[in-house]
PDB file of C-alpha atoms in Angstrom:
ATOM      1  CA  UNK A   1      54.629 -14.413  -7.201  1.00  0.00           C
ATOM      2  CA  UNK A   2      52.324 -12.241  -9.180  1.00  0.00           C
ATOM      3  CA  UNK A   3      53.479 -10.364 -11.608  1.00  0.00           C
ATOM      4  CA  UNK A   4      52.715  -6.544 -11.261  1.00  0.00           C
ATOM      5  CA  UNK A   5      53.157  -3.410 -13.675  1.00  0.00           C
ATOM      6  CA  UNK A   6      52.935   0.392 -13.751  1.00  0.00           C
ATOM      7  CA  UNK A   7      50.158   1.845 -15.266  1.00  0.00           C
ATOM      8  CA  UNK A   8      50.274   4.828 -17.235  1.00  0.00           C
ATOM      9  CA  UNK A   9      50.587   8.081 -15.603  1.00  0.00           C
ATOM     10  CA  UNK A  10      52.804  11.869 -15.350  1.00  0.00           C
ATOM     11  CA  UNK A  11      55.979  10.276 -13.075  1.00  0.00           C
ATOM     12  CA  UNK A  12      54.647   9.205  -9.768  1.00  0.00           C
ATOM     13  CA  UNK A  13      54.006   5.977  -8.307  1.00  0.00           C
ATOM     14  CA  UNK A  14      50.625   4.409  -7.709  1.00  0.00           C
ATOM     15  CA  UNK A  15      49.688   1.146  -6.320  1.00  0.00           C
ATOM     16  CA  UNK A  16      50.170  -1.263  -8.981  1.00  0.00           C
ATOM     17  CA  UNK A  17      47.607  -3.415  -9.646  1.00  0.00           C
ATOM     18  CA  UNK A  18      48.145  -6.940 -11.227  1.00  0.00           C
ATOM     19  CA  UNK A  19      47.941  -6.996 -15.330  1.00  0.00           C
ATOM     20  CA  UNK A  20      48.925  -8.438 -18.313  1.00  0.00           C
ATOM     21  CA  UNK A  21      51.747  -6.454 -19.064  1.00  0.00           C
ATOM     22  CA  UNK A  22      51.754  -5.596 -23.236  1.00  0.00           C
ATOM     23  CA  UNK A  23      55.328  -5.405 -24.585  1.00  0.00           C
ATOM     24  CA  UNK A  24      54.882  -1.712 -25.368  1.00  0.00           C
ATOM     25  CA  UNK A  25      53.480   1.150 -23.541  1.00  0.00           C
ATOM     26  CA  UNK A  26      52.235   4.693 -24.091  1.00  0.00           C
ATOM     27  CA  UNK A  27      55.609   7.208 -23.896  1.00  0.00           C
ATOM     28  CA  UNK A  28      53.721   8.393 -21.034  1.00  0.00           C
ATOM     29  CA  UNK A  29      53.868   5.114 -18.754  1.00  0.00           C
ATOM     30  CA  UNK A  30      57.114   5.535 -16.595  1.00  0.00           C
ATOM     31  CA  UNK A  31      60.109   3.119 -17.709  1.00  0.00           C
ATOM     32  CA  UNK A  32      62.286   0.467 -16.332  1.00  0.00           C
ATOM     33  CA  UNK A  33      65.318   0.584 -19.120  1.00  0.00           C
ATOM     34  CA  UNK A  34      68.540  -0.852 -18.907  1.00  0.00           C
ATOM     35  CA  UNK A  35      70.763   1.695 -18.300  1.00  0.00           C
ATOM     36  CA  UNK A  36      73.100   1.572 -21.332  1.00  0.00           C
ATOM     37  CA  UNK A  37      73.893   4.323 -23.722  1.00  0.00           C
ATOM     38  CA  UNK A  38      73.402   2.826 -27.106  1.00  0.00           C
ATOM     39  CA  UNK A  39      71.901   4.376 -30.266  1.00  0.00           C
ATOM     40  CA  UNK A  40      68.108   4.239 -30.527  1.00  0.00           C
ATOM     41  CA  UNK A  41      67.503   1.828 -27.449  1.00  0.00           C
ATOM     42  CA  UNK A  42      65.456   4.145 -25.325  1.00  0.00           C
ATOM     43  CA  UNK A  43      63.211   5.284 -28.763  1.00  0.00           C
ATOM     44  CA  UNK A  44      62.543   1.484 -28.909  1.00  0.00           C
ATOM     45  CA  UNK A  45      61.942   0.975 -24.966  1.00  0.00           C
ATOM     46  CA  UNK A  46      59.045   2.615 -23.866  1.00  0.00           C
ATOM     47  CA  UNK A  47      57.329   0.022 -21.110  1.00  0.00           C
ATOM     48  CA  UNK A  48      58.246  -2.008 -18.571  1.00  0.00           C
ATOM     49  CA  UNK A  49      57.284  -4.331 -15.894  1.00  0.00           C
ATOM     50  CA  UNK A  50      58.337  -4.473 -11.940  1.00  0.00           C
ATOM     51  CA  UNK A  51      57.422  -6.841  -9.395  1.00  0.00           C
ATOM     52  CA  UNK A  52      58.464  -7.193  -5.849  1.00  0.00           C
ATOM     53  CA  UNK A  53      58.572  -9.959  -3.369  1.00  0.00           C
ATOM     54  CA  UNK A  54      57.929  -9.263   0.219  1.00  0.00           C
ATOM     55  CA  UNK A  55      60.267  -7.395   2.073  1.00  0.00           C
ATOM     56  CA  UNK A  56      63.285  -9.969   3.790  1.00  0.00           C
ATOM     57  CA  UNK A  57      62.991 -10.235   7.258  1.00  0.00           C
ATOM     58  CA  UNK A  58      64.686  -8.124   9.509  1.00  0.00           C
ATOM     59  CA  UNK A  59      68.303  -8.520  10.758  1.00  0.00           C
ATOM     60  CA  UNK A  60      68.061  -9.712  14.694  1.00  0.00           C
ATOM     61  CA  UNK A  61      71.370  -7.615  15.025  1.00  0.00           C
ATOM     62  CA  UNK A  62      69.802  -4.726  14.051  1.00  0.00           C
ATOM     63  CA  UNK A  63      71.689  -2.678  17.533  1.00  0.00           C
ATOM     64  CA  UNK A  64      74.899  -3.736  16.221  1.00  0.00           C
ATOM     65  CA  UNK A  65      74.555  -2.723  12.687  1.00  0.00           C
ATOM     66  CA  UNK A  66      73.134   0.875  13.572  1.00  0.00           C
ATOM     67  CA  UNK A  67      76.668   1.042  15.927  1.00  0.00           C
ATOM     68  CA  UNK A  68      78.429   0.095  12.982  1.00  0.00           C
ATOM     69  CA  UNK A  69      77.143   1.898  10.543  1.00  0.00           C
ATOM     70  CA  UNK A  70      77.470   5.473  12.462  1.00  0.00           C
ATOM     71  CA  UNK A  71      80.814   5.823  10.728  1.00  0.00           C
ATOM     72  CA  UNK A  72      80.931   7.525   7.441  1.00  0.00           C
ATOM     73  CA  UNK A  73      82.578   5.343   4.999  1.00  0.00           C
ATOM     74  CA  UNK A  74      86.053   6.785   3.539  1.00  0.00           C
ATOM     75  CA  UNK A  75      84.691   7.029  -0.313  1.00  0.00           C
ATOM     76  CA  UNK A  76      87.784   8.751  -1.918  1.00  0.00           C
ATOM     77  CA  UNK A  77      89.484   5.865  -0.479  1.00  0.00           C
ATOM     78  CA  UNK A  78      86.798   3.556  -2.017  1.00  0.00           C
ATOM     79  CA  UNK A  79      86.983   5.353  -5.270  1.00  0.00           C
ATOM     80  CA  UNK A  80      90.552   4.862  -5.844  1.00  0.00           C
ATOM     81  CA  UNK A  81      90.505   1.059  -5.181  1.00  0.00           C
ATOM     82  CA  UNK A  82      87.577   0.450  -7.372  1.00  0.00           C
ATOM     83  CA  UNK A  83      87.752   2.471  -9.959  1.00  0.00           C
ATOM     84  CA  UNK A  84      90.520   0.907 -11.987  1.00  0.00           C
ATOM     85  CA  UNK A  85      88.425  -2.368 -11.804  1.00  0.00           C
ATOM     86  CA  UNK A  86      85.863  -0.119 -13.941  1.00  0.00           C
ATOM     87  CA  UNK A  87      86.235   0.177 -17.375  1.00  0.00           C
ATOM     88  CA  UNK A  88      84.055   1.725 -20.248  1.00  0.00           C
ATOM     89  CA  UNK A  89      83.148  -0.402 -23.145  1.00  0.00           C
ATOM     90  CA  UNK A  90      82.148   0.872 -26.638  1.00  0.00           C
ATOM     91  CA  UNK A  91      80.210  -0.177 -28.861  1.00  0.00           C
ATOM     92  CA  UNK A  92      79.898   1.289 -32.263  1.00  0.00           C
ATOM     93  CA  UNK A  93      78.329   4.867 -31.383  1.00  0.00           C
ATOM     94  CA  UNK A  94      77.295   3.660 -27.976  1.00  0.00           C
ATOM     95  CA  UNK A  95      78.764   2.674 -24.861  1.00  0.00           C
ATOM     96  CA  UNK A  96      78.280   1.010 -21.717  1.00  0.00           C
ATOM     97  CA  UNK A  97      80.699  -0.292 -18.533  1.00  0.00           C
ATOM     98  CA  UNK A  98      82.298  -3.092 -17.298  1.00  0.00           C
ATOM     99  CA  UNK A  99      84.600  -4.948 -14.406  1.00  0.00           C
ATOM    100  CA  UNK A 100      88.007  -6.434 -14.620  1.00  0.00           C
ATOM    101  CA  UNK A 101      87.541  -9.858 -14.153  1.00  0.00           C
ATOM    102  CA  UNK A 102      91.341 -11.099 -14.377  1.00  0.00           C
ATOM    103  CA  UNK A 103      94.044  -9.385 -14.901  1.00  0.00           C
ATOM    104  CA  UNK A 104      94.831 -10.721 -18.401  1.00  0.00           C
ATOM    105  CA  UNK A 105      91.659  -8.946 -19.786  1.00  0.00           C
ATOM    106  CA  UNK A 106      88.298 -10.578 -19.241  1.00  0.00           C
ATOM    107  CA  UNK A 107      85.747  -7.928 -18.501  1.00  0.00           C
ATOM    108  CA  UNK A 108      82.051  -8.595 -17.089  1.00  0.00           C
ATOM    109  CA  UNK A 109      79.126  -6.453 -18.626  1.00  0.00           C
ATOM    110  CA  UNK A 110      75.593  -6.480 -19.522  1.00  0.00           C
ATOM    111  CA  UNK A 111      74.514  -7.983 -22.680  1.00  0.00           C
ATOM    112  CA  UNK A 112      72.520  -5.183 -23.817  1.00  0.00           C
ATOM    113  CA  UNK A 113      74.992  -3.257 -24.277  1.00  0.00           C
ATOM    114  CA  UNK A 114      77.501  -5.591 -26.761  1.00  0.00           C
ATOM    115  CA  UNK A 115      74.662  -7.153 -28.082  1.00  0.00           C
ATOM    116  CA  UNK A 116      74.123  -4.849 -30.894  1.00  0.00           C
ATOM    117  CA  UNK A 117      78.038  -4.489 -31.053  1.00  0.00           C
ATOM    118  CA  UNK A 118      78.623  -6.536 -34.524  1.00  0.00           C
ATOM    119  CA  UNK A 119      81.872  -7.424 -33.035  1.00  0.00           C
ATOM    120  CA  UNK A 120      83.190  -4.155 -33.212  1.00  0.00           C
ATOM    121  CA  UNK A 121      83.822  -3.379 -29.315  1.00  0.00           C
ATOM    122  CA  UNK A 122      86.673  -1.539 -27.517  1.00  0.00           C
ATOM    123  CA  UNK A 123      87.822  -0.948 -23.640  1.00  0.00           C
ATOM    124  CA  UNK A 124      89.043   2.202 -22.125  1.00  0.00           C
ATOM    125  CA  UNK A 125      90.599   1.924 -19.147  1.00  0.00           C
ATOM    126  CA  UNK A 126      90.946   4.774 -16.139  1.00  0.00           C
ATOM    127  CA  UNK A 127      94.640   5.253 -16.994  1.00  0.00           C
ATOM    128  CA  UNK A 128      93.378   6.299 -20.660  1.00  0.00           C
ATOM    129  CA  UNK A 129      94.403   3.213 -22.798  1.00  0.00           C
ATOM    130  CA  UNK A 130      91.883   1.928 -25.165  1.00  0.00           C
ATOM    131  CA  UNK A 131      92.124  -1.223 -26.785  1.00  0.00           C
ATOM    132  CA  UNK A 132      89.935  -3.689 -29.256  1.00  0.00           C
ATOM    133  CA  UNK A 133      87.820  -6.382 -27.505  1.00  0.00           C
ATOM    134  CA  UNK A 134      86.095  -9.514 -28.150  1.00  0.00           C
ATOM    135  CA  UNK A 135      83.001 -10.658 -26.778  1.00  0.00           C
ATOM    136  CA  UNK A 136      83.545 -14.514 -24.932  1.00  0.00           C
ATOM    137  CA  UNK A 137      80.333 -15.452 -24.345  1.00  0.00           C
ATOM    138  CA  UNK A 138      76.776 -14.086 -23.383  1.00  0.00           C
ATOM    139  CA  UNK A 139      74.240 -15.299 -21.280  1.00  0.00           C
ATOM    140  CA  UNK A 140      70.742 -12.846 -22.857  1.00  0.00           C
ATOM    141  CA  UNK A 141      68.555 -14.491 -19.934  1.00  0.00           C
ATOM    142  CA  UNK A 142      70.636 -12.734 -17.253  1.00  0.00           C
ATOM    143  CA  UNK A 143      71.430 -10.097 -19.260  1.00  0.00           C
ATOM    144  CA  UNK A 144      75.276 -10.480 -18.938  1.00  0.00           C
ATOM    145  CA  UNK A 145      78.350 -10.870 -21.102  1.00  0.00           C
ATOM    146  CA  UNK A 146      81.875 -11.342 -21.152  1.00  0.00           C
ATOM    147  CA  UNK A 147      84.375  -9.805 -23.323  1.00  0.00           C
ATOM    148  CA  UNK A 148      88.289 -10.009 -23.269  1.00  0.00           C
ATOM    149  CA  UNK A 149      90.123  -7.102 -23.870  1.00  0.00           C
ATOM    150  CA  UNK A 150      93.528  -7.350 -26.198  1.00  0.00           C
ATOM    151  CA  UNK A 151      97.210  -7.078 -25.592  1.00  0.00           C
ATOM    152  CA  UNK A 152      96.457  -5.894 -22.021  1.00  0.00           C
ATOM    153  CA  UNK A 153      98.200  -7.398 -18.729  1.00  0.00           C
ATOM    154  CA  UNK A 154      98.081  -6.661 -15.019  1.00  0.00           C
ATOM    155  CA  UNK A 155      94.907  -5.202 -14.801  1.00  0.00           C
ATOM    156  CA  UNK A 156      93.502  -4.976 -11.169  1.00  0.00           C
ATOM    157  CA  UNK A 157      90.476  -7.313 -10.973  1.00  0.00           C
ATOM    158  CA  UNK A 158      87.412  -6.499  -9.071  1.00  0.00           C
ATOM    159  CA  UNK A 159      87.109  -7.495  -5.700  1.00  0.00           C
ATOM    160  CA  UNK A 160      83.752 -10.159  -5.324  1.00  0.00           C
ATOM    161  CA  UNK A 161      81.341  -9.729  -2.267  1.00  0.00           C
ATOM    162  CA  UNK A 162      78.957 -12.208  -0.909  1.00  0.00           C
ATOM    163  CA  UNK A 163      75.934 -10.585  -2.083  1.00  0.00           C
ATOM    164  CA  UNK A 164      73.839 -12.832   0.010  1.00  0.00           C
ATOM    165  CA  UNK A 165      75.331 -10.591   3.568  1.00  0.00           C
ATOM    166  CA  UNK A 166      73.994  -7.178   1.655  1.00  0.00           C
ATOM    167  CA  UNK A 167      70.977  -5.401   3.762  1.00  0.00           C
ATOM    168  CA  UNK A 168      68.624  -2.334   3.103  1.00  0.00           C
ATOM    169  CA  UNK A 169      70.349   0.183   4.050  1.00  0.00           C
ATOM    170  CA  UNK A 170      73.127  -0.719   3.383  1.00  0.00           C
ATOM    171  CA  UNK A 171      76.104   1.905   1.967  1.00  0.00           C
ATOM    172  CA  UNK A 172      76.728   1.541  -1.703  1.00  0.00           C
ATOM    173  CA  UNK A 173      78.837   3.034  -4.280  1.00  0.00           C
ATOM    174  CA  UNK A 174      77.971   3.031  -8.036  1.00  0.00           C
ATOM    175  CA  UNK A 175      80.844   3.352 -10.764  1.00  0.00           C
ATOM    176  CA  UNK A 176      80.643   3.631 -14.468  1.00  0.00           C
ATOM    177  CA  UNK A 177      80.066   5.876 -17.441  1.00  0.00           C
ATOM    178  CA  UNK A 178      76.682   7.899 -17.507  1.00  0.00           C
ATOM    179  CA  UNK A 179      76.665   9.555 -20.991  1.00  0.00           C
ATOM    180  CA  UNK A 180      80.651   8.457 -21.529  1.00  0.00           C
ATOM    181  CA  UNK A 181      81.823  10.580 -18.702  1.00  0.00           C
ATOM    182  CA  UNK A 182      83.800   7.700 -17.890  1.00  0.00           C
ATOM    183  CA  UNK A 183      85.217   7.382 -13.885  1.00  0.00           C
ATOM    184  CA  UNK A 184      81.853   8.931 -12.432  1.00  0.00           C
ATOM    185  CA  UNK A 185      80.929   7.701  -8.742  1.00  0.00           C
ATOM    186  CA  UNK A 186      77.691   8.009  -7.217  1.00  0.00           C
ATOM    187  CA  UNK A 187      76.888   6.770  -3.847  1.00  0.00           C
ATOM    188  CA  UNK A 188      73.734   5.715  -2.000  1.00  0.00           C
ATOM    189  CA  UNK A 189      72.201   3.195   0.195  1.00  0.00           C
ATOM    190  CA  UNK A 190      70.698  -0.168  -0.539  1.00  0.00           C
ATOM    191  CA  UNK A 191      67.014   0.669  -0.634  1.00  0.00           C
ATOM    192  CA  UNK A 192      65.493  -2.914  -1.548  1.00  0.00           C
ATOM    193  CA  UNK A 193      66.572  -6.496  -1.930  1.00  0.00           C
ATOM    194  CA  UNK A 194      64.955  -9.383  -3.993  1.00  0.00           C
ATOM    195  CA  UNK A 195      63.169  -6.593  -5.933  1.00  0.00           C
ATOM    196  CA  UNK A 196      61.617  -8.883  -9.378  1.00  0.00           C
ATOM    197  CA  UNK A 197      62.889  -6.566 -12.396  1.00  0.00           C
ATOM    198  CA  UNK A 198      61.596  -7.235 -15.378  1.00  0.00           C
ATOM    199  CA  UNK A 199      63.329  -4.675 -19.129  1.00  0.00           C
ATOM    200  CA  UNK A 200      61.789  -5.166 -22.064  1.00  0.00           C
ATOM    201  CA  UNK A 201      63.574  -6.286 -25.172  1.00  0.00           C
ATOM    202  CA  UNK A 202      65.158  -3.685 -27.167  1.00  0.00           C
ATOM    203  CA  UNK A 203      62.761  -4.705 -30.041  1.00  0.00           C
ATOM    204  CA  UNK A 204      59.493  -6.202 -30.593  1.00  0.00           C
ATOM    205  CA  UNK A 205      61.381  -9.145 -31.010  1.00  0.00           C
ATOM    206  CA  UNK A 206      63.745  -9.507 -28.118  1.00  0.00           C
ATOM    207  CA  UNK A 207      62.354 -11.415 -25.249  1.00  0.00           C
ATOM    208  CA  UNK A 208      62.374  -9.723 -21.835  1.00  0.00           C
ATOM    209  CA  UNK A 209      64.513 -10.281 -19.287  1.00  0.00           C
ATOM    210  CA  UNK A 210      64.179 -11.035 -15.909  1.00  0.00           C
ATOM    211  CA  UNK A 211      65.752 -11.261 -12.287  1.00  0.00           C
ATOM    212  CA  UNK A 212      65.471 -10.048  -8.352  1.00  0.00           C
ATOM    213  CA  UNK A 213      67.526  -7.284  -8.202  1.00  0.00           C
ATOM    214  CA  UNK A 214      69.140  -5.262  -5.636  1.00  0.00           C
ATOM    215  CA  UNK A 215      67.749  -1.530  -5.561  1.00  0.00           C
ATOM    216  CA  UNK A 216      69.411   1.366  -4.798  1.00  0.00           C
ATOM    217  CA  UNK A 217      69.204   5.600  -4.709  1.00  0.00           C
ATOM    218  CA  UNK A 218      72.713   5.605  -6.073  1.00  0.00           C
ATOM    219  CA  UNK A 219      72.572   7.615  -9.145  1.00  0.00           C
ATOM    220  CA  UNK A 220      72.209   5.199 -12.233  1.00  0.00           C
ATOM    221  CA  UNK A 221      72.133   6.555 -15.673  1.00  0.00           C
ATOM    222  CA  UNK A 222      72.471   6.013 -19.241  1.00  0.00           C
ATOM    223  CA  UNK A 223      76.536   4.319 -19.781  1.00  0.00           C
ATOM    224  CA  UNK A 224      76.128   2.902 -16.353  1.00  0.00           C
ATOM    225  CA  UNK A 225      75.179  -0.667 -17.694  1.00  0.00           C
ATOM    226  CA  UNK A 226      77.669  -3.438 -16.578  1.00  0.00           C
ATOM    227  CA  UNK A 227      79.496  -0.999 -14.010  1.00  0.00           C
ATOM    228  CA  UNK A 228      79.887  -2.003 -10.566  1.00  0.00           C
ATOM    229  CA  UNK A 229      77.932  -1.426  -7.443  1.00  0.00           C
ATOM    230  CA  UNK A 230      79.807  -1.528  -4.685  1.00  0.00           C
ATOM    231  CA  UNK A 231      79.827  -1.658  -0.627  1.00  0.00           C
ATOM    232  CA  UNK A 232      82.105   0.225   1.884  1.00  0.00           C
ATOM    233  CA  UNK A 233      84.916  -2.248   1.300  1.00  0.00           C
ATOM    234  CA  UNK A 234      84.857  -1.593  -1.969  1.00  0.00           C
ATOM    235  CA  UNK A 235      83.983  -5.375  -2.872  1.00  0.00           C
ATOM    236  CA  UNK A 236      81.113  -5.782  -5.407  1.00  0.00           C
ATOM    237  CA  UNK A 237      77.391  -6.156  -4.292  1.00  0.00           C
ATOM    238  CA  UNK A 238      76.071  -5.875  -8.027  1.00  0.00           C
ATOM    239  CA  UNK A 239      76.305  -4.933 -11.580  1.00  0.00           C
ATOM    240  CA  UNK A 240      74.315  -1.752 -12.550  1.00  0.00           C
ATOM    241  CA  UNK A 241      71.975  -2.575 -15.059  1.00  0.00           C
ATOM    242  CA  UNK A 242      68.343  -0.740 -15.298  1.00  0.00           C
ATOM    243  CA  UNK A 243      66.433   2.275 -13.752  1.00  0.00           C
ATOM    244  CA  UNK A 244      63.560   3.290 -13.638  1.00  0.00           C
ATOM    245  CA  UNK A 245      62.391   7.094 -15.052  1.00  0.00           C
ATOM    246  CA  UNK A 246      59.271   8.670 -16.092  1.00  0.00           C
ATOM    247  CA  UNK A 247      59.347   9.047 -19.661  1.00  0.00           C
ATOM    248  CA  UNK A 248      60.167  12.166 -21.377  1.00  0.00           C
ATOM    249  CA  UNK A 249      58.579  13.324 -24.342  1.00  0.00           C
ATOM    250  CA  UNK A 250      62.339  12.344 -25.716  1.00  0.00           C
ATOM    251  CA  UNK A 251      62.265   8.936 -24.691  1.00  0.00           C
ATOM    252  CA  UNK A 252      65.650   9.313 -23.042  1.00  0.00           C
ATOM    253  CA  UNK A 253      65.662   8.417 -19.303  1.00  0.00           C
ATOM    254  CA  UNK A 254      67.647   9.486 -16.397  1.00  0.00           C
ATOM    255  CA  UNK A 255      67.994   8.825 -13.193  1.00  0.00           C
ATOM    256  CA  UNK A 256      65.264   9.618 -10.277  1.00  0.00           C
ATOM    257  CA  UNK A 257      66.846   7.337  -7.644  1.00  0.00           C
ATOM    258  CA  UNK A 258      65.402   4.083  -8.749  1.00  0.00           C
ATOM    259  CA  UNK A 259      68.338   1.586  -9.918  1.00  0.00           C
ATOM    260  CA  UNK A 260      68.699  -2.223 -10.055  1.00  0.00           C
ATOM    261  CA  UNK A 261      71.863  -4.135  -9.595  1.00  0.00           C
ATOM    262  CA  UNK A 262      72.282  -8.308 -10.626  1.00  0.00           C
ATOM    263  CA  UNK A 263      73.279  -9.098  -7.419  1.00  0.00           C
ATOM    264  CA  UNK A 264      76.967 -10.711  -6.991  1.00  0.00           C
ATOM    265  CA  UNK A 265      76.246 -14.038  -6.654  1.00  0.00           C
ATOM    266  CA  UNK A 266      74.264 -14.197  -9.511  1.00  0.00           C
ATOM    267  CA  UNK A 267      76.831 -12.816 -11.375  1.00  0.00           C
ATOM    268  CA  UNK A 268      79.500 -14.714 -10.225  1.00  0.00           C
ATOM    269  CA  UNK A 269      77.494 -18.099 -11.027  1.00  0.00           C
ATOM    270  CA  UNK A 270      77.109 -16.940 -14.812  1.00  0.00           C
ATOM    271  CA  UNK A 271      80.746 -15.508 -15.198  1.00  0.00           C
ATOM    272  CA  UNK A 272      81.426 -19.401 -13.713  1.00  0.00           C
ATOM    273  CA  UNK A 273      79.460 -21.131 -16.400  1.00  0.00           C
ATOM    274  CA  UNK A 274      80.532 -18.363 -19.314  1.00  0.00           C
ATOM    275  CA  UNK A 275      84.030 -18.280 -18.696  1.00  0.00           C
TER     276      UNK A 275
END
């Protein structure tokens, strides 16, 4: 696959055209960022690189599916199972998201946003309790981590979803934090699959990091990294963790209805191997 890039412009979309992407851009190229909220990251991220395979073939059920999908899903209902499987996670003054993983405590998030934590990281949970956690292990090449929260007990883990059965189009739900108003839901469709994501480090340093991701128009934003993404069953597809936003003169980024998800089975394979 060849790698492809955006090339600067004033935040719209032109055929890319195959380069050899610098680690740093202009402030006026548009970004890919992850979507964290954490203390100078988006004065330090100001390029980024997306590529995308072809397009999956299309479902042969594709009557079925359009039957099926004429219902509106029940959200609220959605919404309440989910979101106490959502937690915020702080870090220093930043913060991100996460997912219950068990009930004892173990939470799944991105690693961008602990990885600056120097081990100073707490939870809050939906019902308001907020409590010191630890980060288990990370895993910087898939840009995941997981942390276990302290002293805490039947928690209501997330629900997993074969992310392999998720198509464009799709009905998705995002849930997280955007600028620490913790509980927010946004909601959307699946609008690509296998998309090739590629964030720049958070310093000249940091390598970048890499994966096919699922896109969506669900509304992704800064404190959404490490939430969940999930379908009409309210089983996770993804974990929210970049969007992409025409820079601002600020260098903050918001959302323009251009978000990547690690898909769940990617996930799941890491948490496997981390945990």
């Amino acid at each position: 696959m060849t790698e492809q890039s955006f090339p600067a412009m004033s935040g719209s979309l032109v055929e890319p055209q195959p380069v050899t992407a610098p680690k740093f851009w202009r402030r006026t190229a548009p970004v890919l960022t992850a979507a964290a909220l954490v203390a100078g990251l988006f004065g330090g991220v100001t390029g980024a690189v997306v590529a995308s395979s072809d397009a999956p073939a299309a479902s042969s059920s594709v009557a079925a599916r359009t039957i099926a999908n004429t219902s509106t899903p029940d959200w609220s209902a959605v919404a309440a199972q989910v979101l106490p499987s959502v937690v915020q996670v702080n870090v220093g003054n930043g913060l991100g998201s996460g997912v219950v993983l068990s009930a004892d405590g173990r939470i799944l998030t991105n690693n961008h946003v602990v990885a600056s934590a120097g081990g100073q990281v707490t939870v809050k949970f939906t019902d308001g309790r907020e409590v010191p956690a630890t980060v288990v292990s990370t895993d910087p090449t898939s840009d995941l981590a997981v942390l276990q929260a302290s002293g805490v007990s039947g928690l209501t883990p997330v629900k997993w979803a074969d992310s392999g059965s998720v198509e464009v189009g799709d009905a998705v739900m995002a849930i997280g934090s955007p600028s620490g108003l913790q509980g927010t839901v946004t909601t959307g469709i699946v609008s690509a699959l296998d998309r090739k994501v590629t964030v720049p480090g958070e310093t000249r340093r940091s390598q970048p990091v890499s994966y096919q991701a699922i896109q969506t128009d669900a509304s992704i934003n800064p404190g959404n990294s490490g939430g969940a993404l999930v379908n009409a069953a309210g089983e996770l597809v993804g974990i929210n963790s970049a969007i992409y936003s025409p820079a601002a003169s600020s260098g903050e980024a918001g959302s323009v209805g251009i978000g990547f998800a690690i898909p769940s089975n990617t996930a799941k394979q890491i948490v496997d191997r981390l945990s």
